[in-house]
XYZ file of C-alpha atoms in Angstrom:
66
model
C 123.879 65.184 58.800
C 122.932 64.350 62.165
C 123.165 61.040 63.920
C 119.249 60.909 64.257
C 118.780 61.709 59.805
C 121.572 58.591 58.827
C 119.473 56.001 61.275
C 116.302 57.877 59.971
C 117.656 57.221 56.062
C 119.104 53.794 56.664
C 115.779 52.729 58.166
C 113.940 53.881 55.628
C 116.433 52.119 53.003
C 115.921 48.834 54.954
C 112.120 49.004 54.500
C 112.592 50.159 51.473
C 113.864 46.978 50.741
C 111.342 44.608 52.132
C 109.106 46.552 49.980
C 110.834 45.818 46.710
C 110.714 41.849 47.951
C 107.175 42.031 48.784
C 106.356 43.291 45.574
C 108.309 41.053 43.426
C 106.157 38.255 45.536
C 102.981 40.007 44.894
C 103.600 40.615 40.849
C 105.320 36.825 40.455
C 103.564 34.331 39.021
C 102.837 31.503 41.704
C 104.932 28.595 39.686
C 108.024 30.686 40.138
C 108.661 30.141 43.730
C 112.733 29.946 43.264
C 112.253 34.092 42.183
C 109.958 34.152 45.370
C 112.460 32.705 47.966
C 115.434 35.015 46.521
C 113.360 38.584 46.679
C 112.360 37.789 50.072
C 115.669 36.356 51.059
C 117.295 39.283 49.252
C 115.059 41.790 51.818
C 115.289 39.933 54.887
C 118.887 40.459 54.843
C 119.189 43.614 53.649
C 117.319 44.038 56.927
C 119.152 42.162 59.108
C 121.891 44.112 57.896
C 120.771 48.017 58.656
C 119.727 46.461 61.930
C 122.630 45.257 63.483
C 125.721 46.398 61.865
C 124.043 50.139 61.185
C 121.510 51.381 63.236
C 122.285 49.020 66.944
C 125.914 50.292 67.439
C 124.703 53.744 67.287
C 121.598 53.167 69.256
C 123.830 50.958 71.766
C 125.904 54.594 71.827
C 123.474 57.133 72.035
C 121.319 55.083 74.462
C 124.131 54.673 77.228
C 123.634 58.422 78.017
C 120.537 58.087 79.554
């Protein structure tokens, strides 16, 4: 696999992700906000994860060639 398919397939994973919270906030009912704040907090950091310990080092990498 190249370098350019893993970011490709973790950045798809990470949106992947805020997809799944999203929809657990759109099918909840609206008393249950504790479920609410966990999806979402469960797919913001799934996010925040890709993003800066996958995807940045590689960018920071491939990026200094230029």
């Amino acid at each position: 696999m190249t370098a350019l398919t893993i970011a490709f397939l973790l950045s798809f994973f990470a949106g992947a992700a805020s997809a799944v919270g999203g929809l657990l906030s759109f099918f909840m009912k609206k008393e249950n906000f504790s479920a609410l704040a966990i999806g979402l907090g469960f797919s913001a950091g799934v996010m925040l994860y890709v993003s800066f310990m996958e995807i940045l080092p590689h960018a920071k990498t491939t990026l200094s060639g230029l």
